[in-house]
JSON list of C-alpha atoms in Angstrom, two decimals:
[
{"chain": "A", "resi": 51, "resn": "UNK", "atom": "CA", "xyz": [85.31, 88.81, 104.50]},
{"chain": "A", "resi": 52, "resn": "UNK", "atom": "CA", "xyz": [84.61, 85.76, 106.73]},
{"chain": "A", "resi": 53, "resn": "UNK", "atom": "CA", "xyz": [83.87, 84.90, 110.68]},
{"chain": "A", "resi": 54, "resn": "UNK", "atom": "CA", "xyz": [86.19, 82.46, 110.62]},
{"chain": "A", "resi": 55, "resn": "UNK", "atom": "CA", "xyz": [89.66, 82.00, 109.05]},
{"chain": "A", "resi": 56, "resn": "UNK", "atom": "CA", "xyz": [90.25, 82.56, 105.15]},
{"chain": "A", "resi": 57, "resn": "UNK", "atom": "CA", "xyz": [92.37, 79.45, 102.91]},
{"chain": "A", "resi": 58, "resn": "UNK", "atom": "CA", "xyz": [92.60, 80.75, 99.82]},
{"chain": "A", "resi": 59, "resn": "UNK", "atom": "CA", "xyz": [94.21, 79.36, 96.33]},
{"chain": "A", "resi": 60, "resn": "UNK", "atom": "CA", "xyz": [93.63, 81.96, 93.65]},
{"chain": "A", "resi": 61, "resn": "UNK", "atom": "CA", "xyz": [94.38, 84.25, 90.72]},
{"chain": "A", "resi": 62, "resn": "UNK", "atom": "CA", "xyz": [93.86, 87.95, 91.26]},
{"chain": "A", "resi": 63, "resn": "UNK", "atom": "CA", "xyz": [95.37, 91.04, 90.11]},
{"chain": "A", "resi": 64, "resn": "UNK", "atom": "CA", "xyz": [94.36, 92.84, 93.58]},
{"chain": "A", "resi": 65, "resn": "UNK", "atom": "CA", "xyz": [93.74, 91.33, 96.76]},
{"chain": "A", "resi": 66, "resn": "UNK", "atom": "CA", "xyz": [91.51, 92.95, 100.26]},
{"chain": "A", "resi": 67, "resn": "UNK", "atom": "CA", "xyz": [91.30, 90.32, 102.71]},
{"chain": "A", "resi": 68, "resn": "UNK", "atom": "CA", "xyz": [89.58, 90.27, 106.22]},
{"chain": "A", "resi": 69, "resn": "UNK", "atom": "CA", "xyz": [89.21, 87.40, 108.60]},
{"chain": "A", "resi": 70, "resn": "UNK", "atom": "CA", "xyz": [88.94, 86.61, 112.54]},
{"chain": "A", "resi": 71, "resn": "UNK", "atom": "CA", "xyz": [91.36, 83.79, 112.50]},
{"chain": "A", "resi": 72, "resn": "UNK", "atom": "CA", "xyz": [94.32, 82.24, 110.56]},
{"chain": "A", "resi": 73, "resn": "UNK", "atom": "CA", "xyz": [94.54, 84.07, 106.77]},
{"chain": "A", "resi": 74, "resn": "UNK", "atom": "CA", "xyz": [96.26, 81.53, 103.91]},
{"chain": "A", "resi": 75, "resn": "UNK", "atom": "CA", "xyz": [96.69, 82.96, 100.31]},
{"chain": "A", "resi": 76, "resn": "UNK", "atom": "CA", "xyz": [98.46, 80.92, 97.37]},
{"chain": "A", "resi": 77, "resn": "UNK", "atom": "CA", "xyz": [98.28, 83.35, 94.68]},
{"chain": "A", "resi": 78, "resn": "UNK", "atom": "CA", "xyz": [99.46, 81.81, 91.72]},
{"chain": "A", "resi": 79, "resn": "UNK", "atom": "CA", "xyz": [101.24, 85.06, 90.09]},
{"chain": "A", "resi": 80, "resn": "UNK", "atom": "CA", "xyz": [102.02, 88.06, 91.14]},
{"chain": "A", "resi": 81, "resn": "UNK", "atom": "CA", "xyz": [99.52, 90.35, 92.80]},
{"chain": "A", "resi": 82, "resn": "UNK", "atom": "CA", "xyz": [98.97, 94.09, 94.14]},
{"chain": "A", "resi": 83, "resn": "UNK", "atom": "CA", "xyz": [97.75, 93.37, 98.34]},
{"chain": "A", "resi": 84, "resn": "UNK", "atom": "CA", "xyz": [95.36, 96.35, 99.39]},
{"chain": "A", "resi": 85, "resn": "UNK", "atom": "CA", "xyz": [95.75, 94.50, 102.41]},
{"chain": "A", "resi": 86, "resn": "UNK", "atom": "CA", "xyz": [95.01, 91.57, 105.13]},
{"chain": "A", "resi": 87, "resn": "UNK", "atom": "CA", "xyz": [93.72, 91.77, 108.62]},
{"chain": "A", "resi": 88, "resn": "UNK", "atom": "CA", "xyz": [92.86, 89.67, 111.47]},
{"chain": "A", "resi": 89, "resn": "UNK", "atom": "CA", "xyz": [90.19, 91.25, 113.84]},
{"chain": "A", "resi": 90, "resn": "UNK", "atom": "CA", "xyz": [90.62, 88.43, 116.55]},
{"chain": "A", "resi": 91, "resn": "UNK", "atom": "CA", "xyz": [94.56, 87.20, 116.15]},
{"chain": "A", "resi": 92, "resn": "UNK", "atom": "CA", "xyz": [95.28, 84.42, 113.93]},
{"chain": "A", "resi": 93, "resn": "UNK", "atom": "CA", "xyz": [98.48, 83.98, 111.79]},
{"chain": "A", "resi": 94, "resn": "UNK", "atom": "CA", "xyz": [99.14, 85.10, 107.90]},
{"chain": "A", "resi": 95, "resn": "UNK", "atom": "CA", "xyz": [100.44, 83.11, 105.49]},
{"chain": "A", "resi": 96, "resn": "UNK", "atom": "CA", "xyz": [100.78, 84.87, 102.17]},
{"chain": "A", "resi": 97, "resn": "UNK", "atom": "CA", "xyz": [102.78, 83.32, 99.03]},
{"chain": "A", "resi": 98, "resn": "UNK", "atom": "CA", "xyz": [102.60, 84.18, 95.26]},
{"chain": "A", "resi": 99, "resn": "UNK", "atom": "CA", "xyz": [103.65, 82.13, 92.63]},
{"chain": "A", "resi": 100, "resn": "UNK", "atom": "CA", "xyz": [105.42, 81.65, 89.26]},
{"chain": "A", "resi": 101, "resn": "UNK", "atom": "CA", "xyz": [105.47, 85.09, 87.80]},
{"chain": "A", "resi": 102, "resn": "UNK", "atom": "CA", "xyz": [108.54, 87.02, 87.39]},
{"chain": "A", "resi": 103, "resn": "UNK", "atom": "CA", "xyz": [106.57, 90.14, 88.14]},
{"chain": "A", "resi": 104, "resn": "UNK", "atom": "CA", "xyz": [106.68, 91.96, 91.29]},
{"chain": "A", "resi": 105, "resn": "UNK", "atom": "CA", "xyz": [104.29, 91.78, 94.37]},
{"chain": "A", "resi": 106, "resn": "UNK", "atom": "CA", "xyz": [103.35, 94.45, 96.11]},
{"chain": "A", "resi": 107, "resn": "UNK", "atom": "CA", "xyz": [101.83, 94.71, 100.10]},
{"chain": "A", "resi": 108, "resn": "UNK", "atom": "CA", "xyz": [100.46, 98.26, 99.78]},
{"chain": "A", "resi": 109, "resn": "UNK", "atom": "CA", "xyz": [98.68, 98.11, 103.27]},
{"chain": "A", "resi": 110, "resn": "UNK", "atom": "CA", "xyz": [99.95, 97.17, 106.52]},
{"chain": "A", "resi": 111, "resn": "UNK", "atom": "CA", "xyz": [99.36, 93.65, 108.18]},
{"chain": "A", "resi": 112, "resn": "UNK", "atom": "CA", "xyz": [98.82, 92.95, 111.91]},
{"chain": "A", "resi": 113, "resn": "UNK", "atom": "CA", "xyz": [98.84, 90.14, 114.39]},
{"chain": "A", "resi": 114, "resn": "UNK", "atom": "CA", "xyz": [98.85, 89.50, 117.73]},
{"chain": "A", "resi": 115, "resn": "UNK", "atom": "CA", "xyz": [99.73, 86.93, 120.53]},
{"chain": "A", "resi": 116, "resn": "UNK", "atom": "CA", "xyz": [102.25, 84.94, 119.11]},
{"chain": "A", "resi": 117, "resn": "UNK", "atom": "CA", "xyz": [100.54, 84.52, 116.07]},
{"chain": "A", "resi": 118, "resn": "UNK", "atom": "CA", "xyz": [103.00, 84.50, 112.92]},
{"chain": "A", "resi": 119, "resn": "UNK", "atom": "CA", "xyz": [102.88, 86.78, 109.71]},
{"chain": "A", "resi": 120, "resn": "UNK", "atom": "CA", "xyz": [104.51, 85.45, 106.66]},
{"chain": "A", "resi": 121, "resn": "UNK", "atom": "CA", "xyz": [104.98, 86.96, 103.20]},
{"chain": "A", "resi": 122, "resn": "UNK", "atom": "CA", "xyz": [106.36, 85.22, 100.29]},
{"chain": "A", "resi": 123, "resn": "UNK", "atom": "CA", "xyz": [107.36, 85.24, 97.01]},
{"chain": "A", "resi": 124, "resn": "UNK", "atom": "CA", "xyz": [108.19, 81.90, 94.95]},
{"chain": "A", "resi": 125, "resn": "UNK", "atom": "CA", "xyz": [109.50, 83.63, 91.87]},
{"chain": "A", "resi": 126, "resn": "UNK", "atom": "CA", "xyz": [109.95, 87.52, 91.21]},
{"chain": "A", "resi": 127, "resn": "UNK", "atom": "CA", "xyz": [110.31, 90.40, 93.82]},
{"chain": "A", "resi": 128, "resn": "UNK", "atom": "CA", "xyz": [108.28, 91.53, 96.81]},
{"chain": "A", "resi": 129, "resn": "UNK", "atom": "CA", "xyz": [107.81, 95.25, 97.69]},
{"chain": "A", "resi": 130, "resn": "UNK", "atom": "CA", "xyz": [106.40, 96.23, 100.96]},
{"chain": "A", "resi": 131, "resn": "UNK", "atom": "CA", "xyz": [104.87, 99.87, 101.12]},
{"chain": "A", "resi": 132, "resn": "UNK", "atom": "CA", "xyz": [103.31, 99.83, 104.77]},
{"chain": "A", "resi": 133, "resn": "UNK", "atom": "CA", "xyz": [104.11, 97.89, 108.48]},
{"chain": "A", "resi": 134, "resn": "UNK", "atom": "CA", "xyz": [103.78, 94.34, 109.24]},
{"chain": "A", "resi": 135, "resn": "UNK", "atom": "CA", "xyz": [103.54, 94.04, 112.94]},
{"chain": "A", "resi": 136, "resn": "UNK", "atom": "CA", "xyz": [103.01, 91.31, 115.13]},
{"chain": "A", "resi": 137, "resn": "UNK", "atom": "CA", "xyz": [102.50, 91.91, 118.48]},
{"chain": "A", "resi": 138, "resn": "UNK", "atom": "CA", "xyz": [102.61, 90.74, 121.96]},
{"chain": "A", "resi": 139, "resn": "UNK", "atom": "CA", "xyz": [99.12, 89.80, 123.94]},
{"chain": "A", "resi": 140, "resn": "UNK", "atom": "CA", "xyz": [99.09, 89.33, 127.74]},
{"chain": "A", "resi": 141, "resn": "UNK", "atom": "CA", "xyz": [101.74, 86.78, 128.08]},
{"chain": "A", "resi": 142, "resn": "UNK", "atom": "CA", "xyz": [102.05, 85.26, 124.54]},
{"chain": "A", "resi": 143, "resn": "UNK", "atom": "CA", "xyz": [105.66, 87.34, 122.72]},
{"chain": "A", "resi": 144, "resn": "UNK", "atom": "CA", "xyz": [104.66, 88.86, 119.11]},
{"chain": "A", "resi": 145, "resn": "UNK", "atom": "CA", "xyz": [104.70, 86.20, 116.21]},
{"chain": "A", "resi": 146, "resn": "UNK", "atom": "CA", "xyz": [107.72, 85.90, 113.94]},
{"chain": "A", "resi": 147, "resn": "UNK", "atom": "CA", "xyz": [107.74, 87.83, 110.61]},
{"chain": "A", "resi": 148, "resn": "UNK", "atom": "CA", "xyz": [109.63, 86.43, 107.71]},
{"chain": "A", "resi": 149, "resn": "UNK", "atom": "CA", "xyz": [109.42, 88.40, 104.27]},
{"chain": "A", "resi": 150, "resn": "UNK", "atom": "CA", "xyz": [111.01, 86.77, 101.50]},
{"chain": "A", "resi": 151, "resn": "UNK", "atom": "CA", "xyz": [111.03, 87.67, 97.32]},
{"chain": "A", "resi": 152, "resn": "UNK", "atom": "CA", "xyz": [112.53, 85.33, 95.47]},
{"chain": "A", "resi": 153, "resn": "UNK", "atom": "CA", "xyz": [114.23, 87.57, 92.99]},
{"chain": "A", "resi": 154, "resn": "UNK", "atom": "CA", "xyz": [114.83, 90.56, 95.23]},
{"chain": "A", "resi": 155, "resn": "UNK", "atom": "CA", "xyz": [113.00, 92.57, 98.09]},
{"chain": "A", "resi": 156, "resn": "UNK", "atom": "CA", "xyz": [112.56, 95.92, 98.31]},
{"chain": "A", "resi": 157, "resn": "UNK", "atom": "CA", "xyz": [110.91, 97.64, 101.63]},
{"chain": "A", "resi": 158, "resn": "UNK", "atom": "CA", "xyz": [109.53, 101.31, 101.47]},
{"chain": "A", "resi": 159, "resn": "UNK", "atom": "CA", "xyz": [109.94, 104.02, 103.73]},
{"chain": "A", "resi": 160, "resn": "UNK", "atom": "CA", "xyz": [106.43, 103.15, 105.40]},
{"chain": "A", "resi": 161, "resn": "UNK", "atom": "CA", "xyz": [107.34, 99.28, 105.80]},
{"chain": "A", "resi": 162, "resn": "UNK", "atom": "CA", "xyz": [108.69, 99.26, 109.20]},
{"chain": "A", "resi": 163, "resn": "UNK", "atom": "CA", "xyz": [108.71, 95.95, 110.48]},
{"chain": "A", "resi": 164, "resn": "UNK", "atom": "CA", "xyz": [108.05, 94.99, 114.43]},
{"chain": "A", "resi": 165, "resn": "UNK", "atom": "CA", "xyz": [108.04, 92.40, 116.29]},
{"chain": "A", "resi": 166, "resn": "UNK", "atom": "CA", "xyz": [107.41, 92.30, 120.36]},
{"chain": "A", "resi": 167, "resn": "UNK", "atom": "CA", "xyz": [109.68, 88.87, 120.85]},
{"chain": "A", "resi": 168, "resn": "UNK", "atom": "CA", "xyz": [109.74, 87.22, 117.67]},
{"chain": "A", "resi": 169, "resn": "UNK", "atom": "CA", "xyz": [111.75, 86.33, 115.12]},
{"chain": "A", "resi": 170, "resn": "UNK", "atom": "CA", "xyz": [112.62, 88.67, 112.24]},
{"chain": "A", "resi": 171, "resn": "UNK", "atom": "CA", "xyz": [113.96, 86.91, 108.50]},
{"chain": "A", "resi": 172, "resn": "UNK", "atom": "CA", "xyz": [114.29, 89.32, 105.89]},
{"chain": "A", "resi": 173, "resn": "UNK", "atom": "CA", "xyz": [115.58, 87.62, 102.39]},
{"chain": "A", "resi": 174, "resn": "UNK", "atom": "CA", "xyz": [115.74, 88.70, 98.88]},
{"chain": "A", "resi": 175, "resn": "UNK", "atom": "CA", "xyz": [116.47, 85.80, 97.23]},
{"chain": "A", "resi": 176, "resn": "UNK", "atom": "CA", "xyz": [118.62, 85.85, 94.13]},
{"chain": "A", "resi": 177, "resn": "UNK", "atom": "CA", "xyz": [117.91, 89.89, 94.04]},
{"chain": "A", "resi": 178, "resn": "UNK", "atom": "CA", "xyz": [119.19, 92.65, 96.09]},
{"chain": "A", "resi": 179, "resn": "UNK", "atom": "CA", "xyz": [117.44, 94.00, 99.23]},
{"chain": "A", "resi": 180, "resn": "UNK", "atom": "CA", "xyz": [116.75, 97.56, 98.98]},
{"chain": "A", "resi": 181, "resn": "UNK", "atom": "CA", "xyz": [115.65, 99.83, 102.11]},
{"chain": "A", "resi": 182, "resn": "UNK", "atom": "CA", "xyz": [115.53, 103.48, 102.82]},
{"chain": "A", "resi": 183, "resn": "UNK", "atom": "CA", "xyz": [116.56, 105.45, 105.56]},
{"chain": "A", "resi": 184, "resn": "UNK", "atom": "CA", "xyz": [113.37, 105.70, 107.48]},
{"chain": "A", "resi": 185, "resn": "UNK", "atom": "CA", "xyz": [112.71, 102.12, 107.68]},
{"chain": "A", "resi": 186, "resn": "UNK", "atom": "CA", "xyz": [113.06, 100.46, 110.79]},
{"chain": "A", "resi": 187, "resn": "UNK", "atom": "CA", "xyz": [113.26, 96.84, 111.52]},
{"chain": "A", "resi": 188, "resn": "UNK", "atom": "CA", "xyz": [112.61, 95.99, 115.43]},
{"chain": "A", "resi": 189, "resn": "UNK", "atom": "CA", "xyz": [112.89, 92.21, 116.95]},
{"chain": "A", "resi": 190, "resn": "UNK", "atom": "CA", "xyz": [112.49, 93.56, 120.53]},
{"chain": "A", "resi": 191, "resn": "UNK", "atom": "CA", "xyz": [114.03, 90.18, 122.29]},
{"chain": "A", "resi": 192, "resn": "UNK", "atom": "CA", "xyz": [113.98, 88.05, 118.88]},
{"chain": "A", "resi": 193, "resn": "UNK", "atom": "CA", "xyz": [116.29, 87.40, 116.55]},
{"chain": "A", "resi": 194, "resn": "UNK", "atom": "CA", "xyz": [117.21, 89.56, 113.46]},
{"chain": "A", "resi": 195, "resn": "UNK", "atom": "CA", "xyz": [118.42, 87.03, 110.19]},
{"chain": "A", "resi": 196, "resn": "UNK", "atom": "CA", "xyz": [118.82, 89.43, 106.59]},
{"chain": "A", "resi": 197, "resn": "UNK", "atom": "CA", "xyz": [120.37, 87.80, 103.69]},
{"chain": "A", "resi": 198, "resn": "UNK", "atom": "CA", "xyz": [120.34, 88.93, 99.81]},
{"chain": "A", "resi": 199, "resn": "UNK", "atom": "CA", "xyz": [122.28, 87.18, 97.10]},
{"chain": "A", "resi": 200, "resn": "UNK", "atom": "CA", "xyz": [122.86, 90.46, 95.01]},
{"chain": "A", "resi": 201, "resn": "UNK", "atom": "CA", "xyz": [124.16, 93.81, 95.93]},
{"chain": "A", "resi": 202, "resn": "UNK", "atom": "CA", "xyz": [122.51, 94.90, 99.83]},
{"chain": "A", "resi": 203, "resn": "UNK", "atom": "CA", "xyz": [121.60, 98.48, 99.58]},
{"chain": "A", "resi": 204, "resn": "UNK", "atom": "CA", "xyz": [121.25, 99.56, 103.50]},
{"chain": "A", "resi": 205, "resn": "UNK", "atom": "CA", "xyz": [121.51, 103.12, 104.34]},
{"chain": "A", "resi": 206, "resn": "UNK", "atom": "CA", "xyz": [122.26, 102.08, 107.79]},
{"chain": "A", "resi": 207, "resn": "UNK", "atom": "CA", "xyz": [122.09, 99.45, 110.03]},
{"chain": "A", "resi": 208, "resn": "UNK", "atom": "CA", "xyz": [121.83, 99.05, 113.65]},
{"chain": "A", "resi": 209, "resn": "UNK", "atom": "CA", "xyz": [120.69, 96.83, 116.38]},
{"chain": "A", "resi": 210, "resn": "UNK", "atom": "CA", "xyz": [119.09, 97.16, 119.56]},
{"chain": "A", "resi": 211, "resn": "UNK", "atom": "CA", "xyz": [117.59, 94.83, 122.89]},
{"chain": "A", "resi": 212, "resn": "UNK", "atom": "CA", "xyz": [114.48, 96.36, 124.23]}
]
């Protein structure tokens, strides 16, 4: 927990982060992320490095007022279990959400992605993008960009402008 922002380069098995402002993490290999939250806004920029294992984000991630969320693996797959939200505040739209798994991306039933006006990018790299029928992706007035070199497994794709 920090009163300001947090910039970390580390090697951990599990991770829980709370900061007042920006959170920037460079993890050396795969990790299980229990939670990441900013208490006064700020961006979340998380990158897991050189392991072929899956990085799992168990907790939700939320930003406000145009702050972006980026969760990326440089190798290995990425699995999200809870919601990622970039909320608008006042005149500021919601921030962009970028979710990239180098060797695959899996979104669990509760891993809804919502940006109130920002763009959402989903990339499964060389693997498959797997979503449940309960997973929602909402970009509001923003754009949705989806890519995967493996077999995409989408139970339903719907687009709506709010």
